[in-house]
Short mmCIF file of C-alpha atoms in Angstrom, two decimals:
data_model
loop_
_atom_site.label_atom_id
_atom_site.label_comp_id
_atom_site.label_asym_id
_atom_site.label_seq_id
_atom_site.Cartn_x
_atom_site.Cartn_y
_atom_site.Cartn_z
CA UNK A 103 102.52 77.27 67.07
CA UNK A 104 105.69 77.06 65.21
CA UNK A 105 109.32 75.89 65.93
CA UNK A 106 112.33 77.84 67.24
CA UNK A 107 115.84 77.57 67.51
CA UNK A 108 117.34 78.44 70.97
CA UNK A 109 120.67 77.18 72.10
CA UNK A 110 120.35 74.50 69.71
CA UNK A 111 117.30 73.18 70.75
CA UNK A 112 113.91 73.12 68.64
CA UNK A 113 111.37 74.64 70.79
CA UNK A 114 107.68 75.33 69.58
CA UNK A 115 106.59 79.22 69.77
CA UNK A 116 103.89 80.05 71.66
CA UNK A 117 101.66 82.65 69.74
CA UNK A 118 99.65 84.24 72.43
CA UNK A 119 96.80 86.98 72.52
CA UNK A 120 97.22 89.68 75.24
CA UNK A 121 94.05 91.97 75.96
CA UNK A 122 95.46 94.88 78.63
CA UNK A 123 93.12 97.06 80.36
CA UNK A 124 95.55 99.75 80.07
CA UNK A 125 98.56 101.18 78.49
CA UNK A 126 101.38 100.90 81.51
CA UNK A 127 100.09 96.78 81.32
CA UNK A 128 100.26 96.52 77.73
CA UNK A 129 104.17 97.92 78.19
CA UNK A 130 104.75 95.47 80.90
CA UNK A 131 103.30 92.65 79.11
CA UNK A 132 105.63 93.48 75.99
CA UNK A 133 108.66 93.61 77.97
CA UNK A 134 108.40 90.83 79.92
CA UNK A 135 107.63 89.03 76.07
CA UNK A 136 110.93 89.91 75.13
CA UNK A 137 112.31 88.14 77.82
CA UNK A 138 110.40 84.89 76.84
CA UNK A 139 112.03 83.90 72.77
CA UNK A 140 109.51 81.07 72.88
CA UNK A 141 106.39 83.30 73.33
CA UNK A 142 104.95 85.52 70.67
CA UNK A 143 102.86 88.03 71.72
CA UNK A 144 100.44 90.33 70.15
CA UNK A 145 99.21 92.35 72.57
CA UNK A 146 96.27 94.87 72.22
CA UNK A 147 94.62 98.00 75.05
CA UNK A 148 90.68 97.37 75.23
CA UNK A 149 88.40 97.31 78.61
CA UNK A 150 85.77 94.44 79.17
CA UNK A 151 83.49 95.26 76.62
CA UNK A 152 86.33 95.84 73.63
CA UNK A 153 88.06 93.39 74.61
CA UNK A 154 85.55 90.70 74.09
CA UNK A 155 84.89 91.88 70.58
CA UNK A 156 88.95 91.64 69.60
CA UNK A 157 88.88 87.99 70.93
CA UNK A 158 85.65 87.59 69.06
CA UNK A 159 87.02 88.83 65.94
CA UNK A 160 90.53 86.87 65.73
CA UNK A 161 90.91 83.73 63.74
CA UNK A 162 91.79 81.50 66.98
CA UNK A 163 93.77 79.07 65.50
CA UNK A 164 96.34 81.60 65.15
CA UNK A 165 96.65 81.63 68.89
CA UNK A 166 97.25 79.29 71.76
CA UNK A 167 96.28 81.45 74.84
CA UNK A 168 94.68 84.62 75.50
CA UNK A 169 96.36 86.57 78.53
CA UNK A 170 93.73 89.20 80.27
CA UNK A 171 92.60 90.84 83.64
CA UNK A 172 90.06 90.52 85.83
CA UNK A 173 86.72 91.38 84.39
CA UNK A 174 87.94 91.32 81.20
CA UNK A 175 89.21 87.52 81.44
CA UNK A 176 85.90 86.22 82.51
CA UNK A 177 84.14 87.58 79.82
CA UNK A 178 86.42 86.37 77.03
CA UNK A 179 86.28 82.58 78.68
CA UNK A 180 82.58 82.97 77.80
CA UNK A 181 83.27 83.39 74.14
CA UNK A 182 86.59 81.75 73.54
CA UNK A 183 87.67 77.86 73.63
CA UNK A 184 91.30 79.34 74.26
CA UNK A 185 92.82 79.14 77.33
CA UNK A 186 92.31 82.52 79.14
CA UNK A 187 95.39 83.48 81.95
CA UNK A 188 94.33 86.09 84.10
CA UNK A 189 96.88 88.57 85.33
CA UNK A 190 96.05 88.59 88.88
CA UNK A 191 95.47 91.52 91.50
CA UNK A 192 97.56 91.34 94.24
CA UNK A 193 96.39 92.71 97.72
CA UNK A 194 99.72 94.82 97.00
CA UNK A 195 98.06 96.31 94.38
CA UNK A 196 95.14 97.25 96.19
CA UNK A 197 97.12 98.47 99.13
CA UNK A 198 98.41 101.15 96.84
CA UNK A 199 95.79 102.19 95.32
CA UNK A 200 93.77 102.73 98.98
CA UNK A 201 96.91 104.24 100.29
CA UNK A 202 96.92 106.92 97.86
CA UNK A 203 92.71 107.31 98.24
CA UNK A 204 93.34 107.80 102.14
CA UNK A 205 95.00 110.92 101.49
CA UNK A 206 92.06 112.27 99.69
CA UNK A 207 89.95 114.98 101.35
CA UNK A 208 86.89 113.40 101.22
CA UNK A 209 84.72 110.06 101.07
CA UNK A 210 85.77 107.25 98.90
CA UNK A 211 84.50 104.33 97.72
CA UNK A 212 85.74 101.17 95.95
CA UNK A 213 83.64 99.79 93.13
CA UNK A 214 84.51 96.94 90.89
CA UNK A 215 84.17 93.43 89.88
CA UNK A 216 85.14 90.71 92.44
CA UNK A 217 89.04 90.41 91.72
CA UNK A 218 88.98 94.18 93.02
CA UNK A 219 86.73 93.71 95.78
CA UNK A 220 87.71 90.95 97.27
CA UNK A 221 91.12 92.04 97.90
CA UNK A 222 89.45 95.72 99.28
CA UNK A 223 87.36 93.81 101.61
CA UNK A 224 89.88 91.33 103.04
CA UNK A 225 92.40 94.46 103.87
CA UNK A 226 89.34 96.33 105.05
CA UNK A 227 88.70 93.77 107.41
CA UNK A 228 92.33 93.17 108.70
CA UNK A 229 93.24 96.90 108.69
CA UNK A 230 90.08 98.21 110.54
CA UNK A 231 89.14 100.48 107.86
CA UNK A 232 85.61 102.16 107.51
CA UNK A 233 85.49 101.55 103.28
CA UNK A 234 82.53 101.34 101.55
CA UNK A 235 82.89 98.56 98.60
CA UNK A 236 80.43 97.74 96.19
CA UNK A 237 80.90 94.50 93.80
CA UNK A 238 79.95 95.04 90.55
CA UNK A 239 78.09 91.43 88.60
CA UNK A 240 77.72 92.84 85.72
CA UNK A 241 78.52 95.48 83.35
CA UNK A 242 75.15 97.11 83.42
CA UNK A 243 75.29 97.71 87.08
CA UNK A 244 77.41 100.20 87.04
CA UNK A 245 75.89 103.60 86.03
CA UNK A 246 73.09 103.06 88.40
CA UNK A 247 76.33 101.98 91.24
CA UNK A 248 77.64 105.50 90.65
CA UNK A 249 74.75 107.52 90.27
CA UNK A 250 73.64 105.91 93.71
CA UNK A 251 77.20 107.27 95.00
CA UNK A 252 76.86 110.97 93.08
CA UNK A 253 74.05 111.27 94.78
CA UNK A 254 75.29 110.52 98.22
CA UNK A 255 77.92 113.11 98.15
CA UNK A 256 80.77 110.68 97.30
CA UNK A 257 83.46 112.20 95.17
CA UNK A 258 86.02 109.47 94.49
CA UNK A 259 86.33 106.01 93.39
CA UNK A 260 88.89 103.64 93.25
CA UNK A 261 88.03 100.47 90.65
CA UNK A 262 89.14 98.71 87.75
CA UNK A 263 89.35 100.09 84.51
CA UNK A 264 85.59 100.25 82.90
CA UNK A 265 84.85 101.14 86.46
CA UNK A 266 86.97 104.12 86.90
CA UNK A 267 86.29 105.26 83.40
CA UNK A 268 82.92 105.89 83.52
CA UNK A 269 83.66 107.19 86.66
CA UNK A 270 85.30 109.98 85.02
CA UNK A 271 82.80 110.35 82.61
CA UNK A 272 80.13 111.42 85.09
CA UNK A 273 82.58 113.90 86.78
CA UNK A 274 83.77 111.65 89.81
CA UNK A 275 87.67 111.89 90.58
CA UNK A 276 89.28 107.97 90.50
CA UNK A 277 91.91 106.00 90.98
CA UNK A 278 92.90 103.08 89.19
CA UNK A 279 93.64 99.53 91.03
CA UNK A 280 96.49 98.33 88.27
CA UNK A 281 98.44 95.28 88.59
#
């Protein structure tokens, strides 16, 4: 930390770490920085697995808080003393992003880590819907998740961001839950 001048008063900055999943949070992040004169915010695009290894790799006693997502947070608790604030999915968020998978012609399913499924299966449940969701544990789960729905005849998915990505790599259509 070091000290600012606002309005006359001496205020400490807050130099803070930001790991995005994505570039449209990464913008949103920066912007609402600017907003904030006491924060200082370096902020970076990575999924779970790259993200870990930028947290890993920063001297952290040139931060004070790491900001992150989902997954992504939980995994860089596990290898950082830092505070970790996780940007949280809102059941908004997942209400758009099964809106838009409704008007798909065919089956979809949601697959993700528990901040994503949780939301799915609440509005599932309240809404009557038919949805498969699968939670993802861990990181190595999910290849065999989506070959298991290739090979069902499933043709989109609707997930986070390491999720969806390899998704796209093994020819699935997606659609990305963002915040």
């Amino acid at each position: 930390m070091f000290k600012i001048k606002i309005r006359g008063i001496v205020m400490t900055k807050i130099k803070t770490l930001a790991i995005a999943p994505y570039n449209g949070l990464k913008d949103l992040i920066n912007e609402l920085a600017k907003e904030r004169p006491e924060l200082e915010v370096h902020t970076f695009v990575a999924d779970m697995l790259d993200g870990v290894e930028i947290v890993k790799s920063i001297q952290e006693e040139h931060y004070d808080a790491i900001i992150s997502r989902a997954g992504t947070a939980d995994l860089i608790r596990g290898v950082s003393e830092l505070p970790v604030i996780d940007i949280k999915l809102s059941v908004i968020d997942m209400m758009r992003a099964m809106k838009l998978a409704q008007n798909y012609f065919g089956t979809f399913v949601i697959v993700g880590y528990k901040s994503i499924t949780e939301s799915a299966n609440m509005i599932c449940q309240i809404m009557e819907y038919d949805v498969e969701v699968n939670t993802i544990t861990d990181i190595y789960e999910i290849e065999g998740c989506l070959t298991e729905l290739k090979n069902k005849g499933i043709s989109l998915i609707v997930g986070d961001v390491i999720t969806v990505n390899r998704a796209r790599m093994m020819g699935f259509n997606t659609i990305l839950v963002t915040s």
